[in-house]
C-alpha atoms as a printed R data frame, in Angstrom:
    type eleno elety resid chain resno       x       y       z
1   ATOM     1    CA   MET     A     1 -60.458 104.197 -71.031
2   ATOM     2    CA   ALA     A     2 -59.216 107.496 -72.313
3   ATOM     3    CA   HIS     A     3 -57.293 109.486 -69.735
4   ATOM     4    CA   THR     A     4 -57.091 113.249 -69.387
5   ATOM     5    CA   ARG     A     5 -55.197 114.500 -66.348
6   ATOM     6    CA   ALA     A     6 -53.304 111.236 -66.102
7   ATOM     7    CA   ASP     A     7 -51.843 111.587 -69.609
8   ATOM     8    CA   ARG     A     8 -50.655 115.123 -68.939
9   ATOM     9    CA   SER     A     9 -48.860 114.141 -65.753
10  ATOM    10    CA   GLY     A    10 -46.157 112.151 -67.474
11  ATOM    11    CA   ARG     A    11 -45.425 108.811 -65.875
12  ATOM    12    CA   GLY     A    12 -46.813 109.650 -62.446
13  ATOM    13    CA   ASN     A    13 -45.376 108.420 -59.200
14  ATOM    14    CA   ARG     A    14 -42.294 106.249 -59.678
15  ATOM    15    CA   SER     A    15 -41.729 105.583 -56.004
16  ATOM    16    CA   GLY     A    16 -41.379 101.899 -56.745
17  ATOM    17    CA   GLN     A    17 -43.613 100.990 -53.825
18  ATOM    18    CA   GLY     A    18 -46.386  99.634 -55.956
19  ATOM    19    CA   ASP     A    19 -49.631  98.816 -54.128
20  ATOM    20    CA   GLY     A    20 -49.182  97.135 -50.725
21  ATOM    21    CA   SER     A    21 -52.803  96.012 -50.463
22  ATOM    22    CA   LEU     A    22 -52.572  94.337 -53.875
23  ATOM    23    CA   LEU     A    23 -49.433  92.470 -52.831
24  ATOM    24    CA   LEU     A    24 -51.224  91.346 -49.652
25  ATOM    25    CA   VAL     A    25 -54.146  89.945 -51.638
26  ATOM    26    CA   LEU     A    26 -51.732  88.116 -53.971
27  ATOM    27    CA   LEU     A    27 -49.883  86.698 -50.989
28  ATOM    28    CA   LEU     A    28 -53.113  85.384 -49.509
29  ATOM    29    CA   LEU     A    29 -54.262  83.919 -52.799
30  ATOM    30    CA   THR     A    30 -50.916  82.137 -53.249
31  ATOM    31    CA   GLY     A    31 -50.744  80.819 -49.687
32  ATOM    32    CA   VAL     A    32 -54.357  79.639 -49.523
33  ATOM    33    CA   GLY     A    33 -54.022  78.203 -53.022
34  ATOM    34    CA   LEU     A    34 -51.026  76.091 -52.072
35  ATOM    35    CA   ALA     A    35 -52.702  74.846 -48.904
36  ATOM    36    CA   ALA     A    36 -55.867  73.928 -50.812
37  ATOM    37    CA   LEU     A    37 -53.896  72.227 -53.548
38  ATOM    38    CA   PHE     A    38 -51.976  70.060 -51.126
39  ATOM    39    CA   SER     A    39 -55.135  69.004 -49.335
40  ATOM    40    CA   SER     A    40 -56.822  68.104 -52.639
41  ATOM    41    CA   SER     A    41 -53.818  66.470 -54.315
42  ATOM    42    CA   TYR     A    42 -51.908  64.296 -51.839
43  ATOM    43    CA   PHE     A    43 -54.153  61.243 -52.321
44  ATOM    44    CA   TRP     A    44 -53.944  61.381 -56.126
45  ATOM    45    CA   ALA     A    45 -50.204  62.029 -56.006
46  ATOM    46    CA   GLU     A    46 -49.741  58.994 -53.788
47  ATOM    47    CA   GLN     A    47 -51.863  56.830 -56.092
48  ATOM    48    CA   LEU     A    48 -50.274  57.997 -59.353
49  ATOM    49    CA   TYR     A    49 -46.644  58.571 -58.377
50  ATOM    50    CA   GLY     A    50 -46.183  56.909 -54.999
51  ATOM    51    CA   ASP     A    51 -45.283  60.325 -53.568
52  ATOM    52    CA   ALA     A    52 -47.962  62.331 -51.780
53  ATOM    53    CA   PHE     A    53 -45.868  65.540 -52.048
54  ATOM    54    CA   ARG     A    54 -45.058  65.363 -55.760
55  ATOM    55    CA   LEU     A    55 -47.779  67.683 -57.085
56  ATOM    56    CA   ILE     A    56 -47.482  70.266 -54.319
57  ATOM    57    CA   ARG     A    57 -43.681  70.222 -54.595
58  ATOM    58    CA   ARG     A    58 -43.900  70.873 -58.351
59  ATOM    59    CA   GLN     A    59 -46.487  73.604 -57.824
60  ATOM    60    CA   ALA     A    60 -44.216  75.291 -55.271
61  ATOM    61    CA   VAL     A    61 -41.408  75.334 -57.799
62  ATOM    62    CA   TYR     A    62 -43.736  76.969 -60.314
63  ATOM    63    CA   VAL     A    63 -44.777  79.520 -57.703
64  ATOM    64    CA   VAL     A    64 -41.103  80.454 -57.067
65  ATOM    65    CA   LEU     A    65 -40.519  80.771 -60.816
66  ATOM    66    CA   GLY     A    66 -43.736  82.750 -61.117
67  ATOM    67    CA   VAL     A    67 -42.751  85.190 -58.388
68  ATOM    68    CA   THR     A    68 -39.411  85.695 -60.137
69  ATOM    69    CA   LEU     A    69 -41.206  86.291 -63.420
70  ATOM    70    CA   ALA     A    70 -43.592  88.722 -61.718
71  ATOM    71    CA   PHE     A    71 -40.695  90.662 -60.215
72  ATOM    72    CA   VAL     A    72 -39.068  91.051 -63.647
73  ATOM    73    CA   ALA     A    73 -42.388  92.058 -65.212
74  ATOM    74    CA   SER     A    74 -42.961  94.625 -62.473
75  ATOM    75    CA   ARG     A    75 -39.608  96.308 -63.223
76  ATOM    76    CA   VAL     A    76 -39.365  96.162 -66.989
77  ATOM    77    CA   SER     A    77 -40.021  99.295 -69.050
78  ATOM    78    CA   LEU     A    78 -43.456  98.849 -70.606
79  ATOM    79    CA   ASP     A    79 -42.588 101.433 -73.244
80  ATOM    80    CA   ARG     A    80 -39.550  99.441 -74.345
81  ATOM    81    CA   LEU     A    81 -41.496  96.176 -74.183
82  ATOM    82    CA   ARG     A    82 -44.124  97.813 -76.351
83  ATOM    83    CA   GLY     A    83 -41.576  97.963 -79.160
84  ATOM    84    CA   THR     A    84 -41.414  94.152 -79.211
85  ATOM    85    CA   VAL     A    85 -45.128  93.572 -79.778
86  ATOM    86    CA   LEU     A    86 -44.553  92.157 -83.283
87  ATOM    87    CA   LEU     A    87 -41.988  89.701 -81.939
88  ATOM    88    CA   LEU     A    88 -44.412  88.683 -79.192
89  ATOM    89    CA   LEU     A    89 -47.111  87.994 -81.779
90  ATOM    90    CA   LEU     A    90 -44.751  85.921 -83.921
91  ATOM    91    CA   GLY     A    91 -43.430  84.038 -80.873
92  ATOM    92    CA   GLY     A    92 -46.948  83.291 -79.728
93  ATOM    93    CA   LEU     A    93 -47.945  82.073 -83.184
94  ATOM    94    CA   LEU     A    94 -44.886  79.834 -83.420
95  ATOM    95    CA   SER     A    95 -45.505  78.328 -79.985
96  ATOM    96    CA   MET     A    96 -49.062  77.522 -80.967
97  ATOM    97    CA   ILE     A    97 -47.985  75.831 -84.204
98  ATOM    98    CA   LEU     A    98 -45.382  73.749 -82.321
99  ATOM    99    CA   THR     A    99 -48.180  71.952 -80.438
100 ATOM   100    CA   PHE     A   100 -49.013  70.137 -83.670
101 ATOM   101    CA   VAL     A   101 -45.404  69.049 -84.339
102 ATOM   102    CA   PRO     A   102 -44.865  65.320 -83.589
103 ATOM   103    CA   GLY     A   103 -42.379  64.865 -80.789
104 ATOM   104    CA   LEU     A   104 -42.940  68.362 -79.416
105 ATOM   105    CA   GLY     A   105 -46.709  68.597 -79.129
106 ATOM   106    CA   GLU     A   106 -48.240  66.549 -76.358
107 ATOM   107    CA   GLU     A   107 -51.760  65.135 -76.599
108 ATOM   108    CA   TYR     A   108 -53.917  64.538 -73.510
109 ATOM   109    CA   LEU     A   109 -57.562  63.482 -73.493
110 ATOM   110    CA   GLY     A   110 -57.847  64.190 -77.230
111 ATOM   111    CA   ALA     A   111 -56.417  67.715 -77.016
112 ATOM   112    CA   ARG     A   112 -53.023  68.953 -78.322
113 ATOM   113    CA   ARG     A   113 -52.532  71.957 -76.066
114 ATOM   114    CA   TRP     A   114 -49.036  71.389 -74.716
115 ATOM   115    CA   ILE     A   115 -45.389  71.539 -75.789
116 ATOM   116    CA   LEU     A   116 -43.199  68.937 -74.094
117 ATOM   117    CA   LEU     A   117 -39.562  69.914 -73.460
118 ATOM   118    CA   PHE     A   118 -37.095  68.195 -71.114
119 ATOM   119    CA   GLY     A   119 -39.882  66.399 -69.261
120 ATOM   120    CA   TYR     A   120 -41.888  69.613 -68.651
121 ATOM   121    CA   SER     A   121 -45.012  70.623 -70.526
122 ATOM   122    CA   PHE     A   122 -46.062  74.161 -71.345
123 ATOM   123    CA   GLN     A   123 -49.455  75.320 -72.560
124 ATOM   124    CA   PRO     A   124 -48.943  78.142 -75.107
125 ATOM   125    CA   SER     A   125 -52.565  79.240 -75.028
126 ATOM   126    CA   GLU     A   126 -51.971  80.579 -71.500
127 ATOM   127    CA   PHE     A   127 -49.210  82.800 -72.893
128 ATOM   128    CA   ILE     A   128 -51.544  83.897 -75.730
129 ATOM   129    CA   LYS     A   129 -53.816  85.532 -73.150
130 ATOM   130    CA   VAL     A   130 -50.960  87.800 -72.091
131 ATOM   131    CA   ILE     A   131 -49.974  88.513 -75.701
132 ATOM   132    CA   VAL     A   132 -53.538  89.422 -76.665
133 ATOM   133    CA   ILE     A   133 -53.817  91.821 -73.721
134 ATOM   134    CA   PHE     A   134 -50.524  93.532 -74.516
135 ATOM   135    CA   TYR     A   135 -51.208  93.665 -78.272
136 ATOM   136    CA   LEU     A   136 -54.685  95.178 -77.902
137 ATOM   137    CA   ALA     A   137 -53.492  97.634 -75.265
138 ATOM   138    CA   HIS     A   138 -50.827  98.765 -77.744
139 ATOM   139    CA   ILE     A   139 -53.155  99.041 -80.747
140 ATOM   140    CA   LEU     A   140 -56.190 100.506 -78.992
141 ATOM   141    CA   SER     A   141 -54.171 103.173 -77.185
142 ATOM   142    CA   LYS     A   142 -52.218 104.045 -80.323
143 ATOM   143    CA   LYS     A   143 -55.424 104.518 -82.298
144 ATOM   144    CA   GLU     A   144 -57.729 105.724 -79.514
145 ATOM   145    CA   ASP     A   145 -58.665 108.884 -81.476
146 ATOM   146    CA   ARG     A   146 -59.614 106.813 -84.553
147 ATOM   147    CA   LEU     A   147 -61.646 103.977 -83.036
148 ATOM   148    CA   ASN     A   148 -64.874 105.260 -84.600
149 ATOM   149    CA   ASP     A   149 -63.457 103.966 -87.886
150 ATOM   150    CA   ALA     A   150 -63.911 100.304 -86.941
151 ATOM   151    CA   LEU     A   151 -63.157  98.871 -90.370
152 ATOM   152    CA   ASN     A   152 -59.606 100.246 -90.472
153 ATOM   153    CA   ASN     A   153 -58.686 100.359 -86.790
154 ATOM   154    CA   ILE     A   154 -60.602  97.591 -84.953
155 ATOM   155    CA   VAL     A   155 -61.294  94.851 -87.488
156 ATOM   156    CA   PRO     A   156 -57.585  94.215 -88.316
157 ATOM   157    CA   PRO     A   157 -56.480  93.570 -84.696
158 ATOM   158    CA   MET     A   158 -59.571  91.458 -84.121
159 ATOM   159    CA   ILE     A   159 -58.604  89.341 -87.116
160 ATOM   160    CA   VAL     A   160 -55.262  88.731 -85.416
161 ATOM   161    CA   VAL     A   161 -57.027  87.747 -82.181
162 ATOM   162    CA   GLY     A   162 -59.375  85.557 -84.203
163 ATOM   163    CA   LEU     A   163 -56.394  83.768 -85.736
164 ATOM   164    CA   PHE     A   164 -55.030  82.888 -82.315
165 ATOM   165    CA   ALA     A   165 -58.473  81.774 -81.193
166 ATOM   166    CA   ALA     A   166 -58.850  79.596 -84.310
167 ATOM   167    CA   ILE     A   167 -55.566  77.806 -83.613
168 ATOM   168    CA   ILE     A   168 -56.573  77.269 -79.994
169 ATOM   169    CA   TYR     A   169 -59.841  75.818 -81.237
170 ATOM   170    CA   LEU     A   170 -57.950  73.442 -83.521
171 ATOM   171    CA   GLN     A   171 -56.118  72.228 -80.426
172 ATOM   172    CA   ASN     A   172 -59.536  71.043 -79.262
173 ATOM   173    CA   ASP     A   173 -59.785  73.768 -76.628
174 ATOM   174    CA   PHE     A   174 -63.046  75.573 -77.354
175 ATOM   175    CA   SER     A   175 -63.303  77.109 -73.878
176 ATOM   176    CA   THR     A   176 -59.947  78.895 -74.022
177 ATOM   177    CA   ALA     A   177 -60.619  80.048 -77.594
178 ATOM   178    CA   ALA     A   178 -63.927  81.535 -76.512
179 ATOM   179    CA   PHE     A   179 -62.270  83.070 -73.459
180 ATOM   180    CA   VAL     A   180 -59.637  84.819 -75.580
181 ATOM   181    CA   ILE     A   181 -62.351  86.293 -77.814
182 ATOM   182    CA   GLY     A   182 -64.337  87.374 -74.759
183 ATOM   183    CA   LEU     A   183 -61.297  88.995 -73.184
184 ATOM   184    CA   ALA     A   184 -60.631  90.917 -76.432
185 ATOM   185    CA   LEU     A   185 -64.215  92.181 -76.515
186 ATOM   186    CA   LEU     A   186 -63.930  93.378 -72.921
187 ATOM   187    CA   MET     A   187 -60.829  95.354 -73.844
188 ATOM   188    CA   LEU     A   188 -62.619  96.905 -76.795
189 ATOM   189    CA   PHE     A   189 -65.403  97.925 -74.416
190 ATOM   190    CA   ALA     A   190 -62.877  99.415 -71.980
191 ATOM   191    CA   ALA     A   191 -61.363 101.371 -74.872
192 ATOM   192    CA   ARG     A   192 -64.825 102.851 -75.489
193 ATOM   193    CA   VAL     A   193 -65.429 101.363 -78.908
194 ATOM   194    CA   ARG     A   194 -68.848 102.252 -80.262
195 ATOM   195    CA   PHE     A   195 -71.625  99.907 -79.165
196 ATOM   196    CA   ARG     A   196 -72.874  99.318 -82.714
197 ATOM   197    CA   PHE     A   197 -69.597  97.528 -83.479
198 ATOM   198    CA   PHE     A   198 -70.432  94.923 -80.804
199 ATOM   199    CA   ILE     A   199 -73.880  94.426 -82.328
200 ATOM   200    CA   GLY     A   200 -72.322  93.725 -85.731
201 ATOM   201    CA   LEU     A   201 -69.782  91.403 -84.185
202 ATOM   202    CA   ALA     A   202 -72.492  89.530 -82.281
203 ATOM   203    CA   ILE     A   203 -74.353  88.858 -85.520
204 ATOM   204    CA   VAL     A   204 -71.248  87.044 -86.762
205 ATOM   205    CA   ILE     A   205 -69.964  85.396 -83.573
206 ATOM   206    CA   LEU     A   206 -73.151  84.033 -81.979
207 ATOM   207    CA   PRO     A   207 -74.251  81.777 -84.874
208 ATOM   208    CA   LEU     A   208 -70.650  80.590 -85.340
209 ATOM   209    CA   THR     A   209 -70.385  79.769 -81.607
210 ATOM   210    CA   ILE     A   210 -73.609  77.765 -81.673
211 ATOM   211    CA   ILE     A   211 -72.418  75.804 -84.716
212 ATOM   212    CA   LEU     A   212 -69.029  75.048 -83.116
213 ATOM   213    CA   LEU     A   213 -70.712  73.958 -79.882
214 ATOM   214    CA   LEU     A   214 -73.065  71.571 -81.631
215 ATOM   215    CA   THR     A   215 -70.549  69.959 -83.989
216 ATOM   216    CA   ARG     A   216 -68.649  68.065 -81.276
217 ATOM   217    CA   GLU     A   217 -70.393  65.357 -79.285
218 ATOM   218    CA   HIS     A   218 -68.492  65.968 -76.021
219 ATOM   219    CA   ARG     A   219 -69.542  69.623 -76.012
220 ATOM   220    CA   VAL     A   220 -73.170  68.702 -76.497
221 ATOM   221    CA   LEU     A   221 -72.865  66.171 -73.657
222 ATOM   222    CA   ARG     A   222 -71.380  68.854 -71.396
223 ATOM   223    CA   ILE     A   223 -74.326  71.154 -72.106
224 ATOM   224    CA   LEU     A   224 -76.807  68.338 -71.460
225 ATOM   225    CA   ALA     A   225 -74.977  67.403 -68.263
226 ATOM   226    CA   PHE     A   226 -75.277  70.989 -67.129
227 ATOM   227    CA   ILE     A   227 -79.034  70.976 -67.782
228 ATOM   228    CA   ASP     A   228 -79.550  67.604 -66.063
229 ATOM   229    CA   PRO     A   229 -76.470  65.726 -64.764
230 ATOM   230    CA   GLU     A   230 -78.621  62.672 -64.033
231 ATOM   231    CA   LEU     A   231 -79.022  62.072 -67.784
232 ATOM   232    CA   ASP     A   232 -75.440  60.766 -67.865
233 ATOM   233    CA   ARG     A   233 -74.513  60.389 -64.217
234 ATOM   234    CA   PHE     A   234 -71.551  58.031 -64.931
235 ATOM   235    CA   GLY     A   235 -70.307  60.044 -67.930
236 ATOM   236    CA   ALA     A   236 -70.490  63.776 -68.655
237 ATOM   237    CA   GLY     A   237 -72.549  64.445 -65.543
238 ATOM   238    CA   TYR     A   238 -70.296  62.576 -63.152
239 ATOM   239    CA   GLN     A   239 -67.964  65.462 -62.204
240 ATOM   240    CA   VAL     A   240 -70.920  67.841 -61.852
241 ATOM   241    CA   LEU     A   241 -72.674  65.485 -59.446
242 ATOM   242    CA   ALA     A   242 -69.467  64.732 -57.498
243 ATOM   243    CA   ALA     A   243 -68.799  68.435 -57.073
244 ATOM   244    CA   ARG     A   244 -72.365  68.993 -55.896
245 ATOM   245    CA   ILE     A   245 -71.987  66.235 -53.300
246 ATOM   246    CA   ALA     A   246 -68.716  67.824 -52.112
247 ATOM   247    CA   LEU     A   247 -70.372  71.200 -51.626
248 ATOM   248    CA   GLU     A   248 -73.349  69.626 -49.854
249 ATOM   249    CA   ASN     A   249 -70.986  67.717 -47.557
250 ATOM   250    CA   GLY     A   250 -69.288  70.997 -46.625
251 ATOM   251    CA   GLY     A   251 -72.431  72.719 -45.445
252 ATOM   252    CA   ALA     A   252 -71.938  76.073 -43.762
253 ATOM   253    CA   TRP     A   253 -68.669  75.469 -41.895
254 ATOM   254    CA   GLY     A   254 -67.090  72.552 -43.724
255 ATOM   255    CA   ALA     A   255 -65.874  69.098 -42.693
256 ATOM   256    CA   GLY     A   256 -62.488  70.477 -41.624
257 ATOM   257    CA   ILE     A   257 -59.118  70.810 -43.300
258 ATOM   258    CA   GLY     A   258 -58.008  67.556 -44.847
259 ATOM   259    CA   GLN     A   259 -61.376  65.930 -44.138
260 ATOM   260    CA   SER     A   260 -62.822  65.873 -47.658
261 ATOM   261    CA   LEU     A   261 -64.209  62.508 -48.763
262 ATOM   262    CA   GLN     A   262 -64.752  63.312 -52.444
263 ATOM   263    CA   LYS     A   263 -61.040  63.725 -53.113
264 ATOM   264    CA   PHE     A   264 -60.435  60.043 -52.345
265 ATOM   265    CA   GLY     A   265 -61.374  58.864 -55.831
266 ATOM   266    CA   SER     A   266 -64.948  60.087 -56.107
267 ATOM   267    CA   LEU     A   267 -64.133  63.416 -57.769
268 ATOM   268    CA   PRO     A   268 -61.790  62.988 -60.778
269 ATOM   269    CA   GLU     A   269 -58.644  65.154 -60.614
270 ATOM   270    CA   PRO     A   270 -59.774  67.239 -57.622
271 ATOM   271    CA   HIS     A   271 -56.457  69.122 -57.673
272 ATOM   272    CA   SER     A   272 -57.169  70.568 -61.123
273 ATOM   273    CA   ASP     A   273 -60.348  72.248 -62.403
274 ATOM   274    CA   PHE     A   274 -62.443  71.160 -59.406
275 ATOM   275    CA   VAL     A   275 -60.176  72.158 -56.507
276 ATOM   276    CA   PHE     A   276 -62.844  74.690 -55.513
277 ATOM   277    CA   ALA     A   277 -65.222  71.810 -54.749
278 ATOM   278    CA   ILE     A   278 -62.722  70.435 -52.202
279 ATOM   279    CA   ILE     A   279 -62.437  73.903 -50.647
280 ATOM   280    CA   GLY     A   280 -66.221  73.912 -50.287
281 ATOM   281    CA   GLU     A   281 -66.270  70.455 -48.738
282 ATOM   282    CA   GLU     A   282 -63.510  71.164 -46.207
283 ATOM   283    CA   PHE     A   283 -64.260  74.791 -45.372
284 ATOM   284    CA   GLY     A   284 -67.953  75.024 -46.225
285 ATOM   285    CA   PHE     A   285 -69.907  78.037 -47.362
286 ATOM   286    CA   VAL     A   286 -67.688  80.294 -45.253
287 ATOM   287    CA   GLY     A   287 -64.583  79.019 -47.066
288 ATOM   288    CA   ILE     A   288 -66.237  79.527 -50.446
289 ATOM   289    CA   LEU     A   289 -67.170  83.104 -49.583
290 ATOM   290    CA   SER     A   290 -63.624  83.739 -48.355
291 ATOM   291    CA   VAL     A   291 -62.098  82.656 -51.664
292 ATOM   292    CA   VAL     A   292 -64.671  84.674 -53.630
293 ATOM   293    CA   ALA     A   293 -63.855  87.672 -51.429
294 ATOM   294    CA   LEU     A   294 -60.114  87.339 -52.157
295 ATOM   295    CA   PHE     A   295 -60.703  87.348 -55.917
296 ATOM   296    CA   ALA     A   296 -63.153  90.220 -55.568
297 ATOM   297    CA   ALA     A   297 -60.563  92.190 -53.612
298 ATOM   298    CA   PHE     A   298 -58.022  91.461 -56.355
299 ATOM   299    CA   ALA     A   299 -60.476  92.705 -58.983
300 ATOM   300    CA   VAL     A   300 -61.249  95.906 -57.069
301 ATOM   301    CA   LYS     A   301 -57.552  96.691 -56.646
302 ATOM   302    CA   GLY     A   302 -56.788  95.840 -60.276
303 ATOM   303    CA   TYR     A   303 -59.550  98.012 -61.705
304 ATOM   304    CA   GLN     A   304 -58.580 100.868 -59.393
305 ATOM   305    CA   ILE     A   305 -55.029 100.642 -60.755
306 ATOM   306    CA   ALA     A   306 -56.450 100.668 -64.308
307 ATOM   307    CA   LEU     A   307 -58.426 103.840 -63.613
308 ATOM   308    CA   ARG     A   308 -55.417 105.568 -62.020
309 ATOM   309    CA   ALA     A   309 -52.948 104.620 -64.750
310 ATOM   310    CA   THR     A   310 -50.916 107.413 -66.326
311 ATOM   311    CA   ASP     A   311 -52.002 106.642 -69.905
312 ATOM   312    CA   THR     A   312 -54.431 104.561 -71.906
313 ATOM   313    CA   PHE     A   313 -51.812 101.937 -72.771
314 ATOM   314    CA   ARG     A   314 -51.096 101.149 -69.126
315 ATOM   315    CA   SER     A   315 -54.742 101.448 -68.209
316 ATOM   316    CA   LEU     A   316 -55.698  98.808 -70.777
317 ATOM   317    CA   ILE     A   317 -52.931  96.483 -69.630
318 ATOM   318    CA   ALA     A   318 -54.139  96.705 -66.026
319 ATOM   319    CA   PHE     A   319 -57.740  96.230 -67.116
320 ATOM   320    CA   GLY     A   320 -56.868  93.272 -69.294
321 ATOM   321    CA   VAL     A   321 -54.799  91.299 -66.775
322 ATOM   322    CA   THR     A   322 -57.284  92.004 -63.986
323 ATOM   323    CA   SER     A   323 -60.209  90.829 -66.155
324 ATOM   324    CA   SER     A   324 -58.367  87.727 -67.314
325 ATOM   325    CA   ILE     A   325 -57.582  86.468 -63.810
326 ATOM   326    CA   PHE     A   326 -60.891  87.526 -62.265
327 ATOM   327    CA   LEU     A   327 -63.077  86.110 -65.045
328 ATOM   328    CA   GLN     A   328 -61.171  82.809 -65.070
329 ATOM   329    CA   ALA     A   329 -61.826  82.549 -61.340
330 ATOM   330    CA   LEU     A   330 -65.507  83.380 -61.767
331 ATOM   331    CA   LEU     A   331 -65.953  80.852 -64.563
332 ATOM   332    CA   ASN     A   332 -64.180  78.083 -62.632
333 ATOM   333    CA   MET     A   333 -66.186  78.672 -59.483
334 ATOM   334    CA   ALA     A   334 -69.422  78.922 -61.476
335 ATOM   335    CA   VAL     A   335 -68.695  75.530 -63.084
336 ATOM   336    CA   VAL     A   336 -68.123  73.884 -59.686
337 ATOM   337    CA   CYS     A   337 -71.315  75.400 -58.316
338 ATOM   338    CA   GLY     A   338 -73.291  74.143 -61.337
339 ATOM   339    CA   LEU     A   339 -74.080  77.626 -62.708
340 ATOM   340    CA   VAL     A   340 -72.434  77.123 -66.123
341 ATOM   341    CA   PRO     A   341 -71.377  74.047 -68.165
342 ATOM   342    CA   ALA     A   342 -67.902  72.613 -67.573
343 ATOM   343    CA   THR     A   343 -65.242  74.651 -69.345
344 ATOM   344    CA   GLY     A   344 -61.873  73.173 -68.357
345 ATOM   345    CA   ILE     A   345 -60.633  76.612 -67.272
346 ATOM   346    CA   PRO     A   346 -58.421  76.409 -64.139
347 ATOM   347    CA   LEU     A   347 -58.795  78.401 -60.936
348 ATOM   348    CA   PRO     A   348 -55.850  80.852 -60.867
349 ATOM   349    CA   PHE     A   349 -53.392  80.325 -57.962
350 ATOM   350    CA   PHE     A   350 -55.279  77.180 -56.876
351 ATOM   351    CA   SER     A   351 -55.412  74.624 -59.692
352 ATOM   352    CA   ALA     A   352 -52.344  72.506 -60.393
353 ATOM   353    CA   GLY     A   353 -50.549  73.451 -63.599
354 ATOM   354    CA   GLY     A   354 -47.321  75.261 -64.318
355 ATOM   355    CA   SER     A   355 -48.446  77.271 -67.347
356 ATOM   356    CA   SER     A   356 -51.419  78.771 -65.510
357 ATOM   357    CA   VAL     A   357 -49.296  79.610 -62.466
358 ATOM   358    CA   LEU     A   358 -46.513  81.265 -64.469
359 ATOM   359    CA   MET     A   359 -48.817  83.334 -66.621
360 ATOM   360    CA   SER     A   360 -50.960  84.383 -63.620
361 ATOM   361    CA   PHE     A   361 -47.856  85.714 -61.865
362 ATOM   362    CA   LEU     A   362 -46.640  87.362 -65.077
363 ATOM   363    CA   MET     A   363 -49.973  89.188 -65.323
364 ATOM   364    CA   CYS     A   364 -49.735  90.248 -61.682
365 ATOM   365    CA   GLY     A   365 -46.210  91.515 -62.322
366 ATOM   366    CA   LEU     A   366 -47.541  93.683 -65.156
367 ATOM   367    CA   LEU     A   367 -50.305  94.944 -62.843
368 ATOM   368    CA   VAL     A   368 -47.771  95.889 -60.156
369 ATOM   369    CA   ASN     A   369 -45.740  97.584 -62.873
370 ATOM   370    CA   VAL     A   370 -48.680  99.812 -63.727
371 ATOM   371    CA   ALA     A   371 -49.393 100.409 -60.025
372 ATOM   372    CA   ARG     A   372 -45.865 101.656 -59.486
373 ATOM   373    CA   THR     A   373 -46.424 104.440 -62.007
374 ATOM   374    CA   THR     A   374 -49.927 105.589 -61.031
375 ATOM   375    CA   ASP     A   375 -50.824 109.170 -60.191
376 ATOM   376    CA   GLY     A   376 -52.332 108.317 -56.819
377 ATOM   377    CA   PRO     A   377 -55.788 109.957 -57.069
378 ATOM   378    CA   MET     A   378 -58.120 108.248 -59.474
379 ATOM   379    CA   ALA     A   379 -57.752 109.581 -62.981
380 ATOM   380    CA   SER     A   380 -60.820 110.772 -64.812
381 ATOM   381    CA   VAL     A   381 -62.130 108.800 -67.746
382 ATOM   382    CA   SER     A   382 -63.269 110.826 -70.700
383 ATOM   383    CA   GLY     A   383 -65.690 109.893 -73.392
384 ATOM   384    CA   ASP     A   384 -63.569 110.796 -76.413
385 ATOM   385    CA   ALA     A   385 -64.776 107.733 -78.241
386 ATOM   386    CA   ASP     A   386 -68.229 107.103 -76.847
387 ATOM   387    CA   HIS     A   387 -70.374 103.995 -76.957
388 ATOM   388    CA   GLY     A   388 -73.023 105.652 -79.030
């Protein structure tokens, strides 16, 4: 994403108005997400905590904190923040290491992905997504005229990204590690890195990915459950089948708000990774299409902002945060619909979880920040570093 006219225009329009349609989409995603979460969570909250409102109340607190974080991110100087990129990398690395420290790191279902402080848990890998986006936007824009020299200008930052992904993998979180690598590759593509670099990278990454997938039994079981859930209908295939039943129950128009049956114990943790299944059961195919449309509208606005950004640095930030949220949504919805194996990736703005909520709003704040300084008309994208 190399800009011509946009770069020459300085910092563009600083009216501070941002993008009203983007804010409307975010408001709808947040409101619908909270409503869907409450409908899917109150039974489990009552069973686990004796308080039907506990999960939605906590989520609402995270939303308020997230909105505050987004406001700050929308107003901060990205150029000044750019000067702290090394500190961000070190802070991210430290937070990842702390998950392995006894007394600080929290283990759940065999994974050590959380830091526990004062009764609240935080998942550093969510923050790493933001750091990777910001770091690559900084490096790729700084070296955009030298990206043809992959060995000196692309391989080193990818080693840094690979280090973060390796630590996430050691936390027993293969899906997030793979997502971080995929996000980095998308940003390289947006920066117009030569296509032959991706071919070379694929020769290394694909065999390694297959090996890592096949060396853990639970990952193999997930793949087999995706191919045929009936092979292990009470184990790895159980959630897949329960989600399928929920979607079938919903039909075209849904059973009605609050009328889901699968959330009453049949679908494990319906308020988390499979909240989309409850939306499908209660609001049917129409509800599913509506949620997909909201995320698609977010993606369209986000990529428009990326194309109109005043410089490559801001363009890559907008592209990265838009891609991160949109692709997480697509992956989560694809899992629920049985199109890909289970990943454990949450649905942004819908799934319960403070770390995901906070980082989603932080990303949106950065996107609004870029939108506030756009030129208005769509900037042209040159081919200074082509894909040849």
